[in-house]
Amino acid sequence: DTGVSQDPRHKITKRGQNVTFRCDPISEHNRLYWYRQTLGQGPEFLTYFQNEAQLEKSRLLSDRFSAERPKGSFSTLEIQRTEQGDSAMYLCASSLAKGKAGSNTGELFFGEGSRLTVL
Amino acid sequence: AQSVTQPDIHITVSEGASLELRCNYSYGATPYLFWYVQSPGQGLQLLLKYFSGDTLVQGIKGFEAEFKRSQSSFNLRKPSVHWSDAAEYFCAVGAAGSYKLIFGSGTRLLVRP
């Protein structure tokens, strides 16, 4: 088990360019989350998937952001027309929801993050 | 509104000294509470969690935390800090069965030799 992996670890781009991040969760985990972390702050929830279904998007996620998890395994987060305010660490996490209600044990396993710098 | 407050941005302790990191939460329902640690260049690692039962929970690396409902607090403690404990610590809250955690802004721990 290699844990949650994210790629790339660092991305520097010019304003207006598109970027895509990939997350590979722990293989048996059915939930996948994207968080954003800016300097001096804790992670902020962006969106999450249960299997391939995207079940919630934060209002932080503008129309320029899109996330997919096409086969319920890996996920991508794309940012179109990047702005300097998008500079942050993008964290992916996964978890295993169990039970009839899909209740979460609450333990999220985080990847090391993808750091985006928009110039 | 749901929120987590970590009032200390930075804390510096000497190696071998005891440590307490504060966390206060605001949550309408019975909360699930967590402490995560983030070392430079690494992802967040779960130290411990509280769901129910004994209000004093033990975690990894010698950490413990105490849930005090009356004070809406979940402070993290360690009796003797090691230099390798220098990192950023995040408190988080979630609801039973919820998919979403709300994190505090973190406390950076510095350890003096």
PDB file of N, CA, C and O in Angstrom, chain A residues 9 31 33 35 37 40-45 48 56 91 101-112, chain B residues 32 34 36 38 41-46 49 51 88 90 95-106:
ATOM      1  N   ARG A   9       4.045  17.282  -7.767  1.00  0.00           N
ATOM      2  CA  ARG A   9       4.225  17.820  -6.432  1.00  0.00           C
ATOM      3  C   ARG A   9       4.326  19.340  -6.467  1.00  0.00           C
ATOM      4  O   ARG A   9       3.899  20.009  -5.515  1.00  0.00           O
ATOM      5  N   ARG A  31     -14.073   6.948  -0.858  1.00  0.00           N
ATOM      6  CA  ARG A  31     -14.260   8.394  -0.821  1.00  0.00           C
ATOM      7  C   ARG A  31     -12.947   9.109  -1.127  1.00  0.00           C
ATOM      8  O   ARG A  31     -11.888   8.697  -0.665  1.00  0.00           O
ATOM      9  N   TYR A  33     -11.320  13.173  -1.521  1.00  0.00           N
ATOM     10  CA  TYR A  33     -11.566  14.570  -1.186  1.00  0.00           C
ATOM     11  C   TYR A  33     -10.461  15.440  -1.777  1.00  0.00           C
ATOM     12  O   TYR A  33      -9.306  15.029  -1.859  1.00  0.00           O
ATOM     13  N   TYR A  35      -8.869  19.233  -0.942  1.00  0.00           N
ATOM     14  CA  TYR A  35      -8.783  20.375  -0.047  1.00  0.00           C
ATOM     15  C   TYR A  35      -7.755  21.350  -0.615  1.00  0.00           C
ATOM     16  O   TYR A  35      -6.857  20.969  -1.354  1.00  0.00           O
ATOM     17  N   GLN A  37      -5.041  24.428   0.694  1.00  0.00           N
ATOM     18  CA  GLN A  37      -4.377  24.994   1.859  1.00  0.00           C
ATOM     19  C   GLN A  37      -3.497  26.150   1.437  1.00  0.00           C
ATOM     20  O   GLN A  37      -2.581  25.978   0.630  1.00  0.00           O
ATOM     21  N   GLY A  40      -0.297  29.547   6.118  1.00  0.00           N
ATOM     22  CA  GLY A  40      -0.774  29.990   7.421  1.00  0.00           C
ATOM     23  C   GLY A  40      -2.199  29.604   7.739  1.00  0.00           C
ATOM     24  O   GLY A  40      -2.760  30.050   8.746  1.00  0.00           O
ATOM     25  N   GLN A  41      -2.779  28.785   6.887  1.00  0.00           N
ATOM     26  CA  GLN A  41      -4.161  28.366   7.108  1.00  0.00           C
ATOM     27  C   GLN A  41      -4.265  26.851   7.134  1.00  0.00           C
ATOM     28  O   GLN A  41      -3.383  26.142   6.643  1.00  0.00           O
ATOM     29  N   GLY A  42      -5.384  26.390   7.698  1.00  0.00           N
ATOM     30  CA  GLY A  42      -5.651  24.971   7.632  1.00  0.00           C
ATOM     31  C   GLY A  42      -6.289  24.597   6.308  1.00  0.00           C
ATOM     32  O   GLY A  42      -6.726  25.474   5.546  1.00  0.00           O
ATOM     33  N   PRO A  43      -6.351  23.328   6.010  1.00  0.00           N
ATOM     34  CA  PRO A  43      -6.990  22.893   4.765  1.00  0.00           C
ATOM     35  C   PRO A  43      -8.462  23.301   4.721  1.00  0.00           C
ATOM     36  O   PRO A  43      -9.157  23.242   5.727  1.00  0.00           O
ATOM     37  N   GLU A  44      -8.895  23.713   3.515  1.00  0.00           N
ATOM     38  CA  GLU A  44     -10.288  24.070   3.283  1.00  0.00           C
ATOM     39  C   GLU A  44     -10.888  23.089   2.288  1.00  0.00           C
ATOM     40  O   GLU A  44     -10.315  22.833   1.225  1.00  0.00           O
ATOM     41  N   PHE A  45     -12.062  22.584   2.637  1.00  0.00           N
ATOM     42  CA  PHE A  45     -12.741  21.600   1.798  1.00  0.00           C
ATOM     43  C   PHE A  45     -13.123  22.209   0.455  1.00  0.00           C
ATOM     44  O   PHE A  45     -13.664  23.315   0.376  1.00  0.00           O
ATOM     45  N   TYR A  48     -15.837  16.487  -2.812  1.00  0.00           N
ATOM     46  CA  TYR A  48     -15.561  15.101  -2.525  1.00  0.00           C
ATOM     47  C   TYR A  48     -16.373  14.175  -3.419  1.00  0.00           C
ATOM     48  O   TYR A  48     -17.414  14.563  -3.969  1.00  0.00           O
ATOM     49  N   GLU A  56     -20.494  16.744  -3.451  1.00  0.00           N
ATOM     50  CA  GLU A  56     -20.588  18.115  -2.966  1.00  0.00           C
ATOM     51  C   GLU A  56     -19.418  18.931  -3.479  1.00  0.00           C
ATOM     52  O   GLU A  56     -18.302  18.432  -3.609  1.00  0.00           O
ATOM     53  N   LEU A  91      -4.526  19.583  -1.709  1.00  0.00           N
ATOM     54  CA  LEU A  91      -4.379  18.315  -0.993  1.00  0.00           C
ATOM     55  C   LEU A  91      -5.488  17.354  -1.398  1.00  0.00           C
ATOM     56  O   LEU A  91      -6.647  17.733  -1.499  1.00  0.00           O
ATOM     57  N   ALA A 101     -25.393   3.607   6.033  1.00  0.00           N
ATOM     58  CA  ALA A 101     -25.461   5.042   5.754  1.00  0.00           C
ATOM     59  C   ALA A 101     -24.170   5.558   5.181  1.00  0.00           C
ATOM     60  O   ALA A 101     -24.025   6.759   4.980  1.00  0.00           O
ATOM     61  N   GLY A 102     -23.226   4.663   4.933  1.00  0.00           N
ATOM     62  CA  GLY A 102     -21.937   5.111   4.414  1.00  0.00           C
ATOM     63  C   GLY A 102     -21.200   5.965   5.404  1.00  0.00           C
ATOM     64  O   GLY A 102     -20.475   6.868   5.026  1.00  0.00           O
ATOM     65  N   SER A 103     -21.444   5.704   6.669  1.00  0.00           N
ATOM     66  CA  SER A 103     -20.841   6.566   7.686  1.00  0.00           C
ATOM     67  C   SER A 103     -19.333   6.452   7.654  1.00  0.00           C
ATOM     68  O   SER A 103     -18.765   5.412   7.400  1.00  0.00           O
ATOM     69  N   ASN A 104     -18.726   7.570   7.894  1.00  0.00           N
ATOM     70  CA  ASN A 104     -17.284   7.698   7.779  1.00  0.00           C
ATOM     71  C   ASN A 104     -16.630   7.408   9.116  1.00  0.00           C
ATOM     72  O   ASN A 104     -17.110   7.845  10.145  1.00  0.00           O
ATOM     73  N   THR A 105     -15.523   6.698   9.095  1.00  0.00           N
ATOM     74  CA  THR A 105     -14.760   6.589  10.329  1.00  0.00           C
ATOM     75  C   THR A 105     -14.122   7.919  10.663  1.00  0.00           C
ATOM     76  O   THR A 105     -13.625   8.103  11.766  1.00  0.00           O
ATOM     77  N   GLY A 106     -14.128   8.813   9.702  1.00  0.00           N
ATOM     78  CA  GLY A 106     -13.579  10.145   9.928  1.00  0.00           C
ATOM     79  C   GLY A 106     -12.107  10.240   9.669  1.00  0.00           C
ATOM     80  O   GLY A 106     -11.558  11.327   9.671  1.00  0.00           O
ATOM     81  N   GLU A 107     -11.445   9.121   9.469  1.00  0.00           N
ATOM     82  CA  GLU A 107     -10.003   9.197   9.269  1.00  0.00           C
ATOM     83  C   GLU A 107      -9.722   9.409   7.796  1.00  0.00           C
ATOM     84  O   GLU A 107      -9.957   8.527   6.986  1.00  0.00           O
ATOM     85  N   LEU A 108      -9.234  10.565   7.490  1.00  0.00           N
ATOM     86  CA  LEU A 108      -8.816  10.881   6.135  1.00  0.00           C
ATOM     87  C   LEU A 108      -7.319  10.642   6.021  1.00  0.00           C
ATOM     88  O   LEU A 108      -6.546  11.044   6.888  1.00  0.00           O
ATOM     89  N   PHE A 109      -6.928  10.018   4.933  1.00  0.00           N
ATOM     90  CA  PHE A 109      -5.522   9.790   4.652  1.00  0.00           C
ATOM     91  C   PHE A 109      -5.130  10.778   3.549  1.00  0.00           C
ATOM     92  O   PHE A 109      -5.696  10.751   2.458  1.00  0.00           O
ATOM     93  N   PHE A 110      -4.180  11.611   3.861  1.00  0.00           N
ATOM     94  CA  PHE A 110      -3.805  12.693   2.955  1.00  0.00           C
ATOM     95  C   PHE A 110      -2.574  12.343   2.137  1.00  0.00           C
ATOM     96  O   PHE A 110      -1.654  11.663   2.623  1.00  0.00           O
ATOM     97  N   GLY A 111      -2.550  12.846   0.916  1.00  0.00           N
ATOM     98  CA  GLY A 111      -1.332  12.839   0.123  1.00  0.00           C
ATOM     99  C   GLY A 111      -0.448  13.999   0.522  1.00  0.00           C
ATOM    100  O   GLY A 111      -0.794  14.805   1.386  1.00  0.00           O
ATOM    101  N   GLU A 112       0.702  14.088  -0.132  1.00  0.00           N
ATOM    102  CA  GLU A 112       1.662  15.124   0.217  1.00  0.00           C
ATOM    103  C   GLU A 112       1.336  16.464  -0.425  1.00  0.00           C
ATOM    104  O   GLU A 112       1.952  17.469  -0.095  1.00  0.00           O
TER     105      GLU A 112
ATOM    106  N   TYR B  32     -17.180  14.849  16.026  1.00  0.00           N
ATOM    107  CA  TYR B  32     -15.996  14.002  15.981  1.00  0.00           C
ATOM    108  C   TYR B  32     -14.814  14.959  15.940  1.00  0.00           C
ATOM    109  O   TYR B  32     -14.851  15.952  15.209  1.00  0.00           O
ATOM    110  N   PHE B  34     -10.479  15.621  15.833  1.00  0.00           N
ATOM    111  CA  PHE B  34      -9.246  15.043  15.323  1.00  0.00           C
ATOM    112  C   PHE B  34      -8.088  16.013  15.550  1.00  0.00           C
ATOM    113  O   PHE B  34      -8.262  17.227  15.552  1.00  0.00           O
ATOM    114  N   TYR B  36      -4.354  16.428  13.594  1.00  0.00           N
ATOM    115  CA  TYR B  36      -3.439  16.010  12.535  1.00  0.00           C
ATOM    116  C   TYR B  36      -2.127  16.781  12.699  1.00  0.00           C
ATOM    117  O   TYR B  36      -2.111  17.916  13.182  1.00  0.00           O
ATOM    118  N   GLN B  38       1.396  18.000  10.471  1.00  0.00           N
ATOM    119  CA  GLN B  38       1.952  18.190   9.132  1.00  0.00           C
ATOM    120  C   GLN B  38       3.397  18.636   9.263  1.00  0.00           C
ATOM    121  O   GLN B  38       3.678  19.715   9.766  1.00  0.00           O
ATOM    122  N   GLY B  41       6.866  19.541   3.829  1.00  0.00           N
ATOM    123  CA  GLY B  41       6.962  18.704   2.653  1.00  0.00           C
ATOM    124  C   GLY B  41       6.222  17.390   2.748  1.00  0.00           C
ATOM    125  O   GLY B  41       6.358  16.544   1.860  1.00  0.00           O
ATOM    126  N   GLN B  42       5.438  17.230   3.794  1.00  0.00           N
ATOM    127  CA  GLN B  42       4.718  15.974   3.971  1.00  0.00           C
ATOM    128  C   GLN B  42       3.230  16.229   4.111  1.00  0.00           C
ATOM    129  O   GLN B  42       2.795  17.333   4.393  1.00  0.00           O
ATOM    130  N   GLY B  43       2.471  15.186   3.905  1.00  0.00           N
ATOM    131  CA  GLY B  43       1.026  15.289   4.069  1.00  0.00           C
ATOM    132  C   GLY B  43       0.618  15.279   5.522  1.00  0.00           C
ATOM    133  O   GLY B  43       1.429  15.062   6.413  1.00  0.00           O
ATOM    134  N   LEU B  44      -0.639  15.522   5.758  1.00  0.00           N
ATOM    135  CA  LEU B  44      -1.159  15.498   7.122  1.00  0.00           C
ATOM    136  C   LEU B  44      -1.292  14.059   7.602  1.00  0.00           C
ATOM    137  O   LEU B  44      -1.768  13.188   6.880  1.00  0.00           O
ATOM    138  N   GLN B  45      -0.875  13.853   8.834  1.00  0.00           N
ATOM    139  CA  GLN B  45      -0.954  12.536   9.452  1.00  0.00           C
ATOM    140  C   GLN B  45      -1.849  12.613  10.669  1.00  0.00           C
ATOM    141  O   GLN B  45      -1.710  13.524  11.487  1.00  0.00           O
ATOM    142  N   LEU B  46      -2.748  11.649  10.794  1.00  0.00           N
ATOM    143  CA  LEU B  46      -3.652  11.628  11.936  1.00  0.00           C
ATOM    144  C   LEU B  46      -2.899  11.230  13.200  1.00  0.00           C
ATOM    145  O   LEU B  46      -2.227  10.195  13.230  1.00  0.00           O
ATOM    146  N   LYS B  49      -8.040  10.660  17.407  1.00  0.00           N
ATOM    147  CA  LYS B  49      -9.407  11.082  17.120  1.00  0.00           C
ATOM    148  C   LYS B  49     -10.295  10.736  18.309  1.00  0.00           C
ATOM    149  O   LYS B  49     -10.021   9.806  19.066  1.00  0.00           O
ATOM    150  N   PHE B  51     -14.393  10.015  19.083  1.00  0.00           N
ATOM    151  CA  PHE B  51     -15.741   9.836  18.569  1.00  0.00           C
ATOM    152  C   PHE B  51     -16.748   9.814  19.715  1.00  0.00           C
ATOM    153  O   PHE B  51     -17.781  10.464  19.659  1.00  0.00           O
ATOM    154  N   GLU B  88       3.628  21.419  12.197  1.00  0.00           N
ATOM    155  CA  GLU B  88       2.389  22.177  12.340  1.00  0.00           C
ATOM    156  C   GLU B  88       1.282  21.212  12.725  1.00  0.00           C
ATOM    157  O   GLU B  88       1.179  20.110  12.173  1.00  0.00           O
ATOM    158  N   PHE B  90      -2.832  20.561  13.429  1.00  0.00           N
ATOM    159  CA  PHE B  90      -4.170  21.017  13.061  1.00  0.00           C
ATOM    160  C   PHE B  90      -5.221  20.236  13.828  1.00  0.00           C
ATOM    161  O   PHE B  90      -5.192  19.006  13.857  1.00  0.00           O
ATOM    162  N   ALA B  95     -18.871  15.827  11.778  1.00  0.00           N
ATOM    163  CA  ALA B  95     -20.064  15.247  12.382  1.00  0.00           C
ATOM    164  C   ALA B  95     -20.049  13.741  12.193  1.00  0.00           C
ATOM    165  O   ALA B  95     -19.442  13.227  11.258  1.00  0.00           O
ATOM    166  N   ALA B  96     -20.758  13.062  13.053  1.00  0.00           N
ATOM    167  CA  ALA B  96     -20.913  11.623  12.907  1.00  0.00           C
ATOM    168  C   ALA B  96     -21.480  11.306  11.529  1.00  0.00           C
ATOM    169  O   ALA B  96     -22.487  11.883  11.125  1.00  0.00           O
ATOM    170  N   GLY B  97     -20.815  10.435  10.826  1.00  0.00           N
ATOM    171  CA  GLY B  97     -21.303  10.059   9.513  1.00  0.00           C
ATOM    172  C   GLY B  97     -21.006  11.072   8.435  1.00  0.00           C
ATOM    173  O   GLY B  97     -21.339  10.863   7.272  1.00  0.00           O
ATOM    174  N   SER B  98     -20.383  12.173   8.795  1.00  0.00           N
ATOM    175  CA  SER B  98     -20.121  13.210   7.803  1.00  0.00           C
ATOM    176  C   SER B  98     -18.900  12.875   6.978  1.00  0.00           C
ATOM    177  O   SER B  98     -18.029  12.115   7.390  1.00  0.00           O
ATOM    178  N   TYR B  99     -18.858  13.454   5.827  1.00  0.00           N
ATOM    179  CA  TYR B  99     -17.726  13.267   4.928  1.00  0.00           C
ATOM    180  C   TYR B  99     -16.734  14.408   5.034  1.00  0.00           C
ATOM    181  O   TYR B  99     -15.675  14.369   4.440  1.00  0.00           O
ATOM    182  N   LYS B 100     -17.055  15.436   5.747  1.00  0.00           N
ATOM    183  CA  LYS B 100     -16.291  16.676   5.662  1.00  0.00           C
ATOM    184  C   LYS B 100     -15.689  17.047   6.999  1.00  0.00           C
ATOM    185  O   LYS B 100     -16.361  16.980   8.028  1.00  0.00           O
ATOM    186  N   LEU B 101     -14.428  17.428   6.987  1.00  0.00           N
ATOM    187  CA  LEU B 101     -13.776  17.934   8.182  1.00  0.00           C
ATOM    188  C   LEU B 101     -13.548  19.434   8.038  1.00  0.00           C
ATOM    189  O   LEU B 101     -13.233  19.930   6.952  1.00  0.00           O
ATOM    190  N   ILE B 102     -13.690  20.144   9.145  1.00  0.00           N
ATOM    191  CA  ILE B 102     -13.368  21.562   9.208  1.00  0.00           C
ATOM    192  C   ILE B 102     -12.130  21.692  10.069  1.00  0.00           C
ATOM    193  O   ILE B 102     -12.095  21.216  11.205  1.00  0.00           O
ATOM    194  N   PHE B 103     -11.130  22.338   9.494  1.00  0.00           N
ATOM    195  CA  PHE B 103      -9.830  22.441  10.159  1.00  0.00           C
ATOM    196  C   PHE B 103      -9.649  23.823  10.786  1.00  0.00           C
ATOM    197  O   PHE B 103     -10.149  24.832  10.284  1.00  0.00           O
ATOM    198  N   GLY B 104      -8.893  23.845  11.874  1.00  0.00           N
ATOM    199  CA  GLY B 104      -8.403  25.102  12.413  1.00  0.00           C
ATOM    200  C   GLY B 104      -7.249  25.605  11.565  1.00  0.00           C
ATOM    201  O   GLY B 104      -6.801  24.946  10.625  1.00  0.00           O
ATOM    202  N   SER B 105      -6.747  26.770  11.924  1.00  0.00           N
ATOM    203  CA  SER B 105      -5.685  27.393  11.140  1.00  0.00           C
ATOM    204  C   SER B 105      -4.302  26.882  11.511  1.00  0.00           C
ATOM    205  O   SER B 105      -3.314  27.254  10.882  1.00  0.00           O
ATOM    206  N   GLY B 106      -4.228  26.037  12.520  1.00  0.00           N
ATOM    207  CA  GLY B 106      -2.969  25.386  12.835  1.00  0.00           C
ATOM    208  C   GLY B 106      -2.148  26.104  13.890  1.00  0.00           C
ATOM    209  O   GLY B 106      -2.267  27.305  14.099  1.00  0.00           O
TER     210      GLY B 106
END
